[in-house]
mmCIF file of C-alpha atoms in Angstrom:
data_model
loop_
_atom_site.group_PDB
_atom_site.id
_atom_site.type_symbol
_atom_site.label_atom_id
_atom_site.label_comp_id
_atom_site.label_asym_id
_atom_site.label_seq_id
_atom_site.Cartn_x
_atom_site.Cartn_y
_atom_site.Cartn_z
ATOM 1 C CA MET A 6 29.241 -48.201 2.342
ATOM 2 C CA LYS A 7 32.243 -45.836 3.461
ATOM 3 C CA LEU A 8 33.946 -47.414 6.604
ATOM 4 C CA THR A 9 36.358 -45.903 9.312
ATOM 5 C CA VAL A 10 39.067 -47.709 11.068
ATOM 6 C CA LEU A 11 39.530 -46.694 14.193
ATOM 7 C CA SER A 12 40.809 -47.020 18.647
ATOM 8 C CA GLY A 13 41.125 -45.455 20.936
ATOM 9 C CA LYS A 14 44.372 -46.785 21.906
ATOM 10 C CA GLY A 15 46.928 -46.615 19.408
ATOM 11 C CA GLY A 16 49.046 -49.483 18.403
ATOM 12 C CA THR A 17 45.559 -52.127 18.697
ATOM 13 C CA GLY A 18 45.388 -53.567 14.916
ATOM 14 C CA LYS A 19 43.470 -50.515 13.525
ATOM 15 C CA THR A 20 45.969 -51.200 9.856
ATOM 16 C CA THR A 21 45.818 -54.438 10.373
ATOM 17 C CA VAL A 22 42.498 -54.539 10.300
ATOM 18 C CA ALA A 23 41.895 -51.985 7.165
ATOM 19 C CA VAL A 24 44.187 -54.292 5.262
ATOM 20 C CA ASN A 25 43.269 -57.678 6.355
ATOM 21 C CA MET A 26 39.397 -56.457 5.234
ATOM 22 C CA ALA A 27 40.425 -54.817 1.659
ATOM 23 C CA LEU A 28 42.687 -57.695 0.706
ATOM 24 C CA SER A 29 38.896 -60.227 1.941
ATOM 25 C CA LEU A 30 36.871 -58.201 -0.383
ATOM 26 C CA PRO A 31 36.168 -56.674 -4.057
ATOM 27 C CA ASN A 32 35.764 -52.952 -5.139
ATOM 28 C CA ILE A 33 37.586 -51.287 -2.281
ATOM 29 C CA GLN A 34 39.443 -48.351 -2.024
ATOM 30 C CA LEU A 35 41.637 -47.958 1.155
ATOM 31 C CA LEU A 36 42.450 -44.900 2.338
ATOM 32 C CA ASP A 37 45.234 -44.117 5.195
ATOM 33 C CA ALA A 38 44.544 -40.951 7.202
ATOM 34 C CA ASP A 39 46.907 -41.748 9.583
ATOM 35 C CA VAL A 40 48.416 -39.037 7.970
ATOM 36 C CA GLU A 41 51.020 -38.729 10.318
ATOM 37 C CA GLU A 42 52.634 -42.002 9.830
ATOM 38 C CA PRO A 43 50.773 -43.986 7.071
ATOM 39 C CA ASN A 44 52.055 -47.786 7.332
ATOM 40 C CA CYS A 45 49.769 -49.865 4.914
ATOM 41 C CA GLN A 46 52.220 -49.257 2.500
ATOM 42 C CA TYR A 47 53.966 -51.894 4.622
ATOM 43 C CA PHE A 48 51.575 -54.144 3.902
ATOM 44 C CA LEU A 49 50.157 -53.674 0.578
ATOM 45 C CA LYS A 50 53.697 -52.421 -1.056
ATOM 46 C CA PRO A 51 51.834 -50.113 -3.944
ATOM 47 C CA GLU A 52 54.221 -48.855 -6.632
ATOM 48 C CA PHE A 53 52.854 -45.566 -6.433
ATOM 49 C CA ASN A 54 51.982 -44.373 -10.170
ATOM 50 C CA GLN A 55 50.477 -40.660 -9.098
ATOM 51 C CA SER A 56 51.321 -37.935 -6.393
ATOM 52 C CA GLU A 57 49.368 -34.563 -5.317
ATOM 53 C CA GLU A 58 50.946 -31.930 -3.196
ATOM 54 C CA ILE A 59 48.988 -30.465 -0.996
ATOM 55 C CA TYR A 60 48.906 -26.517 0.486
ATOM 56 C CA ARG A 61 47.636 -24.483 3.185
ATOM 57 C CA LYS A 62 47.398 -20.675 3.281
ATOM 58 C CA ILE A 63 50.019 -18.413 5.451
ATOM 59 C CA PRO A 64 49.884 -14.874 5.610
ATOM 60 C CA GLU A 65 52.694 -12.704 3.897
ATOM 61 C CA ILE A 66 53.429 -9.419 5.576
ATOM 62 C CA ASP A 67 54.186 -6.321 2.778
ATOM 63 C CA GLN A 68 55.905 -4.518 6.007
ATOM 64 C CA THR A 69 55.815 -1.337 3.743
ATOM 65 C CA LYS A 70 52.195 -0.889 3.905
ATOM 66 C CA CYS A 71 52.078 -2.137 7.548
ATOM 67 C CA THR A 72 51.664 0.515 10.542
ATOM 68 C CA ALA A 73 52.314 -1.418 13.071
ATOM 69 C CA CYS A 74 48.713 -0.991 14.581
ATOM 70 C CA ARG A 75 49.165 -4.696 16.072
ATOM 71 C CA LYS A 76 45.677 -5.992 15.099
ATOM 72 C CA CYS A 77 47.095 -9.269 13.563
ATOM 73 C CA VAL A 78 49.263 -9.975 16.362
ATOM 74 C CA ASP A 79 46.357 -9.424 18.997
ATOM 75 C CA PHE A 80 43.791 -11.480 16.587
ATOM 76 C CA CYS A 81 45.793 -14.445 16.307
ATOM 77 C CA GLU A 82 44.917 -17.279 19.127
ATOM 78 C CA TYR A 83 48.110 -19.686 18.281
ATOM 79 C CA ASN A 84 50.529 -17.083 18.321
ATOM 80 C CA ALA A 85 51.492 -17.456 14.843
ATOM 81 C CA LEU A 86 52.499 -13.647 14.603
ATOM 82 C CA ALA A 87 54.285 -10.951 16.625
ATOM 83 C CA MET A 88 55.403 -7.310 16.739
ATOM 84 C CA MET A 89 59.246 -6.592 17.065
ATOM 85 C CA LEU A 90 60.487 -3.595 16.326
ATOM 86 C CA ASP A 91 57.887 -2.596 14.532
ATOM 87 C CA GLU A 92 57.923 -5.460 11.808
ATOM 88 C CA VAL A 93 55.612 -8.006 12.049
ATOM 89 C CA LEU A 94 56.754 -11.795 12.173
ATOM 90 C CA VAL A 95 55.120 -14.918 10.961
ATOM 91 C CA PHE A 96 55.480 -18.231 12.423
ATOM 92 C CA PRO A 97 53.802 -20.387 9.535
ATOM 93 C CA GLU A 98 54.551 -23.696 11.727
ATOM 94 C CA ILE A 99 51.964 -22.740 14.076
ATOM 95 C CA CYS A 100 49.657 -20.877 12.040
ATOM 96 C CA HIS A 101 46.325 -22.434 11.297
ATOM 97 C CA SER A 102 45.578 -20.922 8.323
ATOM 98 C CA CYS A 103 42.236 -19.438 9.409
ATOM 99 C CA GLY A 104 42.623 -16.752 7.419
ATOM 100 C CA GLY A 105 41.427 -14.008 10.145
ATOM 101 C CA CYS A 106 44.711 -11.831 10.185
ATOM 102 C CA GLU A 107 44.348 -11.083 6.501
ATOM 103 C CA LYS A 108 40.835 -9.869 6.965
ATOM 104 C CA ILE A 109 41.599 -7.879 9.818
ATOM 105 C CA CYS A 110 44.155 -5.482 8.789
ATOM 106 C CA PRO A 111 43.330 -2.172 7.921
ATOM 107 C CA GLU A 112 46.131 -1.788 5.083
ATOM 108 C CA ASN A 113 45.567 -4.636 3.270
ATOM 109 C CA ALA A 114 49.204 -5.576 4.389
ATOM 110 C CA ILE A 115 48.535 -9.019 4.203
ATOM 111 C CA THR A 116 48.189 -11.362 1.504
ATOM 112 C CA GLU A 117 47.967 -15.460 1.604
ATOM 113 C CA ILE A 118 50.474 -17.604 0.471
ATOM 114 C CA ASP A 119 50.945 -21.373 -0.110
ATOM 115 C CA ARG A 120 52.872 -23.623 2.646
ATOM 116 C CA ALA A 121 53.671 -27.126 1.665
ATOM 117 C CA LEU A 122 51.567 -29.645 4.031
ATOM 118 C CA GLY A 123 51.453 -32.275 3.135
ATOM 119 C CA VAL A 124 50.768 -34.672 0.256
ATOM 120 C CA LEU A 125 48.205 -37.501 -1.433
ATOM 121 C CA LYS A 126 49.895 -40.852 -3.003
ATOM 122 C CA HIS A 127 47.873 -43.252 -5.421
ATOM 123 C CA SER A 128 48.268 -46.588 -6.508
ATOM 124 C CA ALA A 129 46.305 -49.227 -8.017
ATOM 125 C CA SER A 130 48.674 -51.905 -6.600
ATOM 126 C CA GLU A 131 48.380 -55.369 -7.875
ATOM 127 C CA HIS A 132 45.905 -56.139 -4.949
ATOM 128 C CA ASP A 133 43.668 -54.757 -7.164
ATOM 129 C CA ILE A 134 42.587 -52.102 -4.628
ATOM 130 C CA ASP A 135 41.972 -48.569 -4.922
ATOM 131 C CA PHE A 136 44.350 -46.805 -2.633
ATOM 132 C CA TRP A 137 45.264 -43.753 -1.859
ATOM 133 C CA GLN A 138 47.905 -42.691 1.112
ATOM 134 C CA GLY A 139 48.099 -38.892 2.798
ATOM 135 C CA GLU A 140 51.532 -37.959 4.384
ATOM 136 C CA LEU A 141 51.968 -34.992 6.622
ATOM 137 C CA ASN A 142 55.129 -32.832 5.843
ATOM 138 C CA ILE A 143 57.513 -33.188 8.942
ATOM 139 C CA GLY A 144 56.637 -30.303 11.413
ATOM 140 C CA GLU A 145 53.572 -29.532 10.203
ATOM 141 C CA GLU A 146 50.697 -29.469 13.569
ATOM 142 C CA SER A 147 47.522 -30.145 11.803
ATOM 143 C CA SER A 148 47.070 -33.514 10.005
ATOM 144 C CA VAL A 149 43.325 -32.008 8.834
ATOM 145 C CA PRO A 150 43.339 -30.495 5.803
ATOM 146 C CA VAL A 151 45.394 -33.726 4.367
ATOM 147 C CA ILE A 152 42.549 -35.956 5.529
ATOM 148 C CA GLU A 153 40.073 -33.136 4.569
ATOM 149 C CA ALA A 154 42.034 -33.830 0.374
ATOM 150 C CA LEU A 155 42.404 -37.375 0.977
ATOM 151 C CA LYS A 156 38.505 -37.935 1.489
ATOM 152 C CA GLU A 157 38.112 -35.917 -1.558
ATOM 153 C CA LYS A 158 39.451 -38.867 -3.485
ATOM 154 C CA MET A 159 36.823 -41.248 -2.448
ATOM 155 C CA ASP A 160 34.866 -43.159 -5.175
ATOM 156 C CA PHE A 161 31.450 -43.665 -4.066
ATOM 157 C CA LYS A 162 31.411 -46.313 -6.846
ATOM 158 C CA LYS A 163 33.394 -48.871 -4.331
ATOM 159 C CA ASP A 164 33.252 -49.851 -0.759
ATOM 160 C CA ILE A 165 35.823 -47.095 0.895
ATOM 161 C CA ILE A 166 37.610 -48.451 4.312
ATOM 162 C CA ILE A 167 39.065 -45.084 6.249
ATOM 163 C CA ASP A 168 42.534 -46.288 7.931
ATOM 164 C CA ALA A 169 42.659 -43.334 11.010
ATOM 165 C CA GLN A 170 44.818 -42.306 12.741
ATOM 166 C CA PRO A 171 44.723 -43.637 16.496
ATOM 167 C CA GLY A 172 43.066 -41.729 19.362
ATOM 168 C CA THR A 173 40.233 -39.884 20.018
ATOM 169 C CA THR A 174 41.507 -36.012 18.618
ATOM 170 C CA CYS A 175 40.693 -33.919 15.432
ATOM 171 C CA PRO A 176 42.159 -36.064 13.351
ATOM 172 C CA THR A 177 40.428 -38.946 14.037
ATOM 173 C CA ILE A 178 37.210 -37.133 13.940
ATOM 174 C CA GLU A 179 38.329 -35.607 10.471
ATOM 175 C CA ALA A 180 38.368 -39.514 9.333
ATOM 176 C CA VAL A 181 34.877 -40.739 10.461
ATOM 177 C CA ALA A 182 32.843 -37.441 10.898
ATOM 178 C CA ASP A 183 30.333 -38.418 7.598
ATOM 179 C CA SER A 184 30.996 -42.138 7.097
ATOM 180 C CA ASP A 185 28.313 -44.881 7.686
ATOM 181 C CA TYR A 186 30.290 -47.108 10.179
ATOM 182 C CA GLY A 187 32.949 -47.128 12.535
ATOM 183 C CA ILE A 188 34.906 -50.300 12.991
ATOM 184 C CA LEU A 189 36.774 -49.717 16.720
ATOM 185 C CA VAL A 190 39.734 -51.977 17.069
ATOM 186 C CA THR A 191 40.602 -52.772 20.276
ATOM 187 C CA GLU A 192 42.750 -55.456 22.254
ATOM 188 C CA PRO A 193 41.431 -56.908 25.324
ATOM 189 C CA THR A 194 43.751 -55.290 28.181
ATOM 190 C CA PRO A 195 42.724 -52.076 30.841
ATOM 191 C CA PHE A 196 44.776 -49.716 28.243
ATOM 192 C CA GLY A 197 42.505 -51.083 25.625
ATOM 193 C CA LEU A 198 39.604 -51.067 27.397
ATOM 194 C CA SER A 199 39.575 -47.002 28.926
ATOM 195 C CA ASP A 200 40.535 -46.262 25.348
ATOM 196 C CA LEU A 201 37.915 -48.434 24.022
ATOM 197 C CA LYS A 202 35.049 -46.346 26.174
ATOM 198 C CA ILE A 203 36.430 -42.820 24.905
ATOM 199 C CA ALA A 204 35.738 -43.732 21.320
ATOM 200 C CA SER A 205 33.014 -45.875 21.504
ATOM 201 C CA GLN A 206 31.597 -42.065 23.374
ATOM 202 C CA LEU A 207 33.065 -40.109 20.634
ATOM 203 C CA MET A 208 30.887 -42.617 17.858
ATOM 204 C CA ASP A 209 27.504 -42.169 20.236
ATOM 205 C CA GLU A 210 28.306 -37.684 19.918
ATOM 206 C CA LEU A 211 28.419 -38.295 16.090
ATOM 207 C CA LYS A 212 25.534 -40.805 15.746
ATOM 208 C CA ILE A 213 27.472 -43.079 13.397
ATOM 209 C CA PRO A 214 26.701 -46.646 14.115
ATOM 210 C CA TYR A 215 29.525 -49.468 15.005
ATOM 211 C CA GLY A 216 31.212 -52.159 16.184
ATOM 212 C CA VAL A 217 34.182 -53.780 17.800
ATOM 213 C CA ILE A 218 36.574 -56.289 16.805
ATOM 214 C CA ILE A 219 39.022 -57.607 19.380
ATOM 215 C CA ASN A 220 42.534 -57.949 18.360
ATOM 216 C CA ARG A 221 45.179 -60.091 19.493
ATOM 217 C CA ALA A 222 42.015 -61.850 21.630
ATOM 218 C CA GLU A 223 42.979 -64.295 24.575
ATOM 219 C CA GLU A 224 40.175 -66.059 26.427
ATOM 220 C CA GLU A 225 41.575 -65.252 29.930
ATOM 221 C CA SER A 226 41.266 -61.466 29.310
ATOM 222 C CA ASP A 227 38.458 -60.800 26.689
ATOM 223 C CA HIS A 228 35.986 -60.882 29.379
ATOM 224 C CA ILE A 229 37.569 -57.161 29.971
ATOM 225 C CA ILE A 230 36.166 -55.789 26.220
ATOM 226 C CA GLU A 231 33.106 -58.396 26.102
ATOM 227 C CA ASN A 232 31.498 -57.234 29.859
ATOM 228 C CA TYR A 233 31.600 -53.421 28.242
ATOM 229 C CA CYS A 234 30.274 -54.563 25.304
ATOM 230 C CA GLU A 235 27.307 -56.737 26.785
ATOM 231 C CA LYS A 236 26.665 -54.058 28.946
ATOM 232 C CA ASN A 237 26.820 -51.330 26.701
ATOM 233 C CA ASN A 238 24.887 -53.008 23.622
ATOM 234 C CA ILE A 239 27.562 -53.210 21.293
ATOM 235 C CA ASP A 240 28.023 -55.844 19.056
ATOM 236 C CA ILE A 241 31.878 -57.335 18.795
ATOM 237 C CA LEU A 242 32.204 -58.323 15.031
ATOM 238 C CA LEU A 243 35.340 -60.273 15.542
ATOM 239 C CA LYS A 244 38.151 -61.466 17.350
ATOM 240 C CA ILE A 245 41.653 -62.076 16.117
ATOM 241 C CA PRO A 246 43.732 -64.078 18.492
ATOM 242 C CA PHE A 247 46.457 -63.457 19.729
ATOM 243 C CA LYS A 248 49.043 -66.231 17.404
ATOM 244 C CA ARG A 249 52.749 -65.887 17.497
ATOM 245 C CA GLU A 250 52.770 -67.123 13.522
ATOM 246 C CA PHE A 251 50.105 -63.432 12.722
ATOM 247 C CA ALA A 252 53.015 -61.288 14.424
ATOM 248 C CA TYR A 253 55.725 -63.162 12.518
ATOM 249 C CA LEU A 254 53.702 -62.302 9.210
ATOM 250 C CA TYR A 255 53.172 -59.350 10.229
ATOM 251 C CA SER A 256 56.720 -58.447 11.351
ATOM 252 C CA ASP A 257 57.277 -59.122 7.764
ATOM 253 C CA GLY A 258 55.005 -57.149 6.696
ATOM 254 C CA ILE A 259 52.574 -59.822 4.876
ATOM 255 C CA PRO A 260 48.465 -58.987 5.884
ATOM 256 C CA PHE A 261 47.913 -62.590 7.562
ATOM 257 C CA VAL A 262 44.673 -62.982 5.205
ATOM 258 C CA ILE A 263 47.346 -63.819 2.621
ATOM 259 C CA ASP A 264 48.662 -66.932 4.327
ATOM 260 C CA TYR A 265 45.262 -67.780 6.238
ATOM 261 C CA PRO A 266 42.747 -67.806 3.184
ATOM 262 C CA GLU A 267 40.022 -68.629 5.629
ATOM 263 C CA TRP A 268 40.443 -65.740 7.392
ATOM 264 C CA GLN A 269 39.027 -63.543 4.374
ATOM 265 C CA GLU A 270 36.072 -65.234 4.417
ATOM 266 C CA LYS A 271 35.433 -63.933 8.915
ATOM 267 C CA PHE A 272 36.216 -60.762 7.013
ATOM 268 C CA LYS A 273 33.242 -60.858 4.869
ATOM 269 C CA THR A 274 30.820 -62.328 6.892
ATOM 270 C CA VAL A 275 32.082 -58.605 9.273
ATOM 271 C CA PHE A 276 31.084 -56.767 6.153
ATOM 272 C CA ALA A 277 27.790 -58.625 5.878
ATOM 273 C CA GLU A 278 27.163 -58.510 8.795
ATOM 274 C CA ILE A 279 27.709 -54.239 8.571
ATOM 275 C CA ARG A 280 25.097 -53.915 5.487
ATOM 276 C CA GLY A 281 23.203 -55.710 7.616
ATOM 277 C CA VAL A 282 23.087 -53.364 10.026
ATOM 278 C CA LEU A 283 23.187 -50.107 7.785
ATOM 279 C CA ASP A 284 20.472 -51.848 5.774
ATOM 280 C CA GLU A 285 18.231 -52.050 8.513
ATOM 281 C CA LYS A 286 18.868 -48.581 10.245
ATOM 282 C CA ASN A 287 18.054 -46.993 7.065
ATOM 283 C CA TYR A 288 14.713 -49.080 6.355
ATOM 284 C CA SER A 289 13.725 -48.217 9.892
ATOM 285 C CA ASN A 290 14.300 -44.847 8.878
ATOM 286 C CA MET B 28 68.585 -1.019 30.990
ATOM 287 C CA LYS B 29 65.671 -3.723 31.679
ATOM 288 C CA ILE B 30 66.722 -7.191 32.363
ATOM 289 C CA ALA B 31 64.596 -10.223 32.142
ATOM 290 C CA VAL B 32 64.615 -12.601 34.466
ATOM 291 C CA THR B 33 63.188 -16.213 34.370
ATOM 292 C CA ALA B 34 61.298 -16.917 37.519
ATOM 293 C CA SER B 35 59.493 -19.904 39.424
ATOM 294 C CA ASN B 36 57.967 -17.639 41.772
ATOM 295 C CA ASN B 37 57.314 -14.292 43.241
ATOM 296 C CA ASN B 38 59.930 -13.706 45.747
ATOM 297 C CA GLY B 39 61.481 -10.068 44.576
ATOM 298 C CA TYR B 40 65.269 -10.664 44.223
ATOM 299 C CA GLU B 41 65.124 -14.388 45.931
ATOM 300 C CA SER B 42 62.701 -15.710 44.031
ATOM 301 C CA GLU B 43 64.590 -18.755 41.839
ATOM 302 C CA VAL B 44 65.345 -18.958 38.888
ATOM 303 C CA ASN B 45 63.421 -20.738 35.856
ATOM 304 C CA LYS B 46 65.599 -23.312 33.671
ATOM 305 C CA HIS B 47 63.191 -22.704 30.712
ATOM 306 C CA PHE B 48 61.791 -19.413 28.669
ATOM 307 C CA GLY B 49 58.445 -19.684 27.117
ATOM 308 C CA ARG B 50 56.576 -21.541 29.807
ATOM 309 C CA SER B 51 58.512 -19.445 32.920
ATOM 310 C CA PRO B 52 55.505 -18.707 35.847
ATOM 311 C CA PHE B 53 57.216 -15.219 35.833
ATOM 312 C CA PHE B 54 59.391 -13.002 34.631
ATOM 313 C CA ALA B 55 61.477 -10.306 36.798
ATOM 314 C CA ILE B 56 62.441 -7.573 34.926
ATOM 315 C CA VAL B 57 64.700 -4.967 36.542
ATOM 316 C CA ASP B 58 65.930 -1.859 35.804
ATOM 317 C CA THR B 59 69.482 -1.202 36.339
ATOM 318 C CA LYS B 60 69.300 2.115 36.095
ATOM 319 C CA ASP B 61 67.507 2.321 39.903
ATOM 320 C CA ASP B 62 67.948 -1.750 40.802
ATOM 321 C CA GLU B 63 64.026 -0.966 40.597
ATOM 322 C CA ILE B 64 62.439 -4.783 40.240
ATOM 323 C CA ASP B 65 58.857 -6.306 38.890
ATOM 324 C CA LEU B 66 57.442 -9.165 39.089
ATOM 325 C CA ILE B 67 55.100 -10.191 36.206
ATOM 326 C CA LYS B 68 53.630 -13.415 35.590
ATOM 327 C CA ASN B 69 53.709 -15.004 32.411
ATOM 328 C CA SER B 70 50.554 -15.406 30.493
ATOM 329 C CA ALA B 71 51.936 -17.374 27.965
ATOM 330 C CA ALA B 72 52.644 -19.972 30.561
ATOM 331 C CA GLN B 73 48.915 -22.170 29.821
ATOM 332 C CA ALA B 74 49.411 -21.374 25.518
ATOM 333 C CA SER B 75 48.376 -24.469 23.521
ATOM 334 C CA SER B 76 51.297 -23.633 21.204
ATOM 335 C CA GLY B 77 53.676 -20.679 20.486
ATOM 336 C CA ALA B 78 54.277 -20.184 24.098
ATOM 337 C CA GLY B 79 57.818 -18.861 23.529
ATOM 338 C CA VAL B 80 56.795 -16.471 21.022
ATOM 339 C CA GLN B 81 53.887 -14.673 23.376
ATOM 340 C CA ALA B 82 56.491 -14.798 25.796
ATOM 341 C CA ALA B 83 58.923 -13.272 23.700
ATOM 342 C CA GLN B 84 55.983 -10.863 22.681
ATOM 343 C CA LEU B 85 55.608 -10.077 26.695
ATOM 344 C CA ILE B 86 59.037 -9.121 27.787
ATOM 345 C CA SER B 87 59.548 -7.038 24.208
ATOM 346 C CA ASP B 88 56.909 -5.054 25.517
ATOM 347 C CA GLN B 89 57.917 -4.205 28.804
ATOM 348 C CA GLY B 90 60.816 -2.780 26.495
ATOM 349 C CA VAL B 91 63.230 -5.214 27.832
ATOM 350 C CA GLU B 92 67.012 -5.511 26.091
ATOM 351 C CA VAL B 93 68.739 -8.330 27.893
ATOM 352 C CA LEU B 94 67.731 -12.048 28.831
ATOM 353 C CA LEU B 95 68.739 -14.203 31.285
ATOM 354 C CA SER B 96 67.850 -17.827 31.248
ATOM 355 C CA GLY B 97 68.411 -21.403 31.401
ATOM 356 C CA SER B 98 67.085 -22.189 27.775
ATOM 357 C CA VAL B 99 65.215 -20.562 25.121
ATOM 358 C CA GLY B 100 63.462 -22.247 22.261
ATOM 359 C CA PRO B 101 63.521 -22.243 18.556
ATOM 360 C CA LYS B 102 60.758 -19.969 18.201
ATOM 361 C CA ALA B 103 61.586 -18.042 21.437
ATOM 362 C CA TYR B 104 65.168 -17.293 19.698
ATOM 363 C CA THR B 105 63.935 -16.417 16.434
ATOM 364 C CA ALA B 106 61.316 -13.963 17.833
ATOM 365 C CA LEU B 107 63.903 -12.190 21.233
ATOM 366 C CA SER B 108 66.759 -12.097 18.407
ATOM 367 C CA SER B 109 64.412 -9.989 15.596
ATOM 368 C CA GLY B 110 63.949 -7.719 18.968
ATOM 369 C CA ASP B 111 66.743 -7.208 19.629
ATOM 370 C CA ILE B 112 66.860 -8.541 22.620
ATOM 371 C CA LYS B 113 70.304 -10.534 23.935
ATOM 372 C CA MET B 114 70.201 -13.992 26.002
ATOM 373 C CA TYR B 115 72.563 -15.433 28.125
ATOM 374 C CA ILE B 116 72.505 -18.567 30.253
ATOM 375 C CA THR B 117 72.408 -18.334 33.992
ATOM 376 C CA LYS B 118 72.164 -21.487 35.805
ATOM 377 C CA ASP B 119 72.200 -19.176 39.176
ATOM 378 C CA ASP B 120 69.564 -20.115 41.824
ATOM 379 C CA THR B 121 68.269 -16.950 42.474
ATOM 380 C CA VAL B 122 67.527 -13.670 40.386
ATOM 381 C CA GLY B 123 69.750 -11.637 42.490
ATOM 382 C CA LYS B 124 72.712 -13.806 41.366
ATOM 383 C CA ALA B 125 71.661 -14.100 37.670
ATOM 384 C CA VAL B 126 71.376 -10.254 37.576
ATOM 385 C CA GLU B 127 74.674 -10.293 39.383
ATOM 386 C CA SER B 128 76.272 -12.478 37.112
ATOM 387 C CA PHE B 129 75.676 -10.637 34.798
ATOM 388 C CA VAL B 130 76.362 -7.398 35.348
ATOM 389 C CA ASN B 131 79.747 -8.948 36.038
ATOM 390 C CA ASP B 132 79.910 -10.438 32.485
ATOM 391 C CA GLU B 133 80.194 -13.726 33.803
ATOM 392 C CA LEU B 134 77.269 -15.444 31.730
ATOM 393 C CA SER B 135 77.647 -16.704 28.098
ATOM 394 C CA GLN B 136 75.566 -15.255 25.405
ATOM 395 C CA LEU B 137 73.177 -17.670 23.789
ATOM 396 C CA SER B 138 73.741 -17.571 19.990
ATOM 397 C CA SER B 139 70.874 -20.086 18.910
ATOM 398 C CA PRO B 140 68.190 -21.597 20.378
ATOM 399 C CA ASN B 141 69.314 -24.107 22.951
ATOM 400 C CA GLY B 142 65.535 -25.547 24.537
ATOM 401 C CA THR B 143 63.651 -27.682 23.154
ATOM 402 C CA PRO B 144 59.760 -26.848 22.704
ATOM 403 C CA ARG B 145 57.196 -28.259 25.687
ATOM 404 C CA LYS B 146 53.933 -28.527 26.212
#
């Protein structure tokens, strides 16, 4: 089973859910796809034993072959190419690696070269979780190729949990796009609801089943989320309460299921519920 | 020679100087030969990325040799330097005053980018 943990709003508790869930279940592979700022590591404290550089292609111009025709400059949608004094300048940071300029050059003056984009790190941490972390190099514009590379590490003999980037843009979509189920983590506030709506619309568009976990739940405010979920037939899988003790543990980088093992049972129940939803879906298909 | 000045509006020499280069709404192109002024719209203003690069391409294609602005970001700086376009900082409020300050040698030249990219 492939589960992606996402949110609309940042800071709702995706990593909290992903990590604590992973620690509650056997046979888990955890992928940290929040490659701009992977945070699972602060709770798992992994010893990375493997690392793999990820590259993307950028153009290199042979100025001796270039006739300054400007076809490449005019073609590039991202302004990664400019012509100054009859020489083509390349701006690698904003190049989207589409490969178009190389194809369009009539003089074969453009070749593609590698540019370091990020790195994948692996650890089979002492918690017995097969853990891969993706990291995007500072200054790079797009997380998507790193997430694509990370997903190639998926081990289908395990149950896979993917911790996605906050929001609902390309990197989140790349992380969730071929998952079996999405766990949408939210908080019971107007902002939480506003962004939850966007995330749930995304999941509807992708036609992927999903459920909600309310983090920092409080009796006075949960209705903000519960009303929306009820009206839209969205399952609320779990409510994690707003507890000072959980916050202390979090700030010390300790997953709360370690100190509160009864919560491992709750995550196991959530997992079984999700499995039930998917079995039903497969059965009725 | 042709001088470009970043402008916030289209009002000839009375146009307000725009503080930044890449997404400046207009460029005032002044020909010192005959004092002719042309206000052109900056197509780069809505670019999702590389606005500075596109803006540099735009003024370079106009044959501009000197740029007067409040700030120039890193990619624009690279592009303009490669095009041998000299950049000067102006705090003047109108295009006319900025050009006058330049001609009177009162402006300092940029030797490195001083602007941060913005969207």
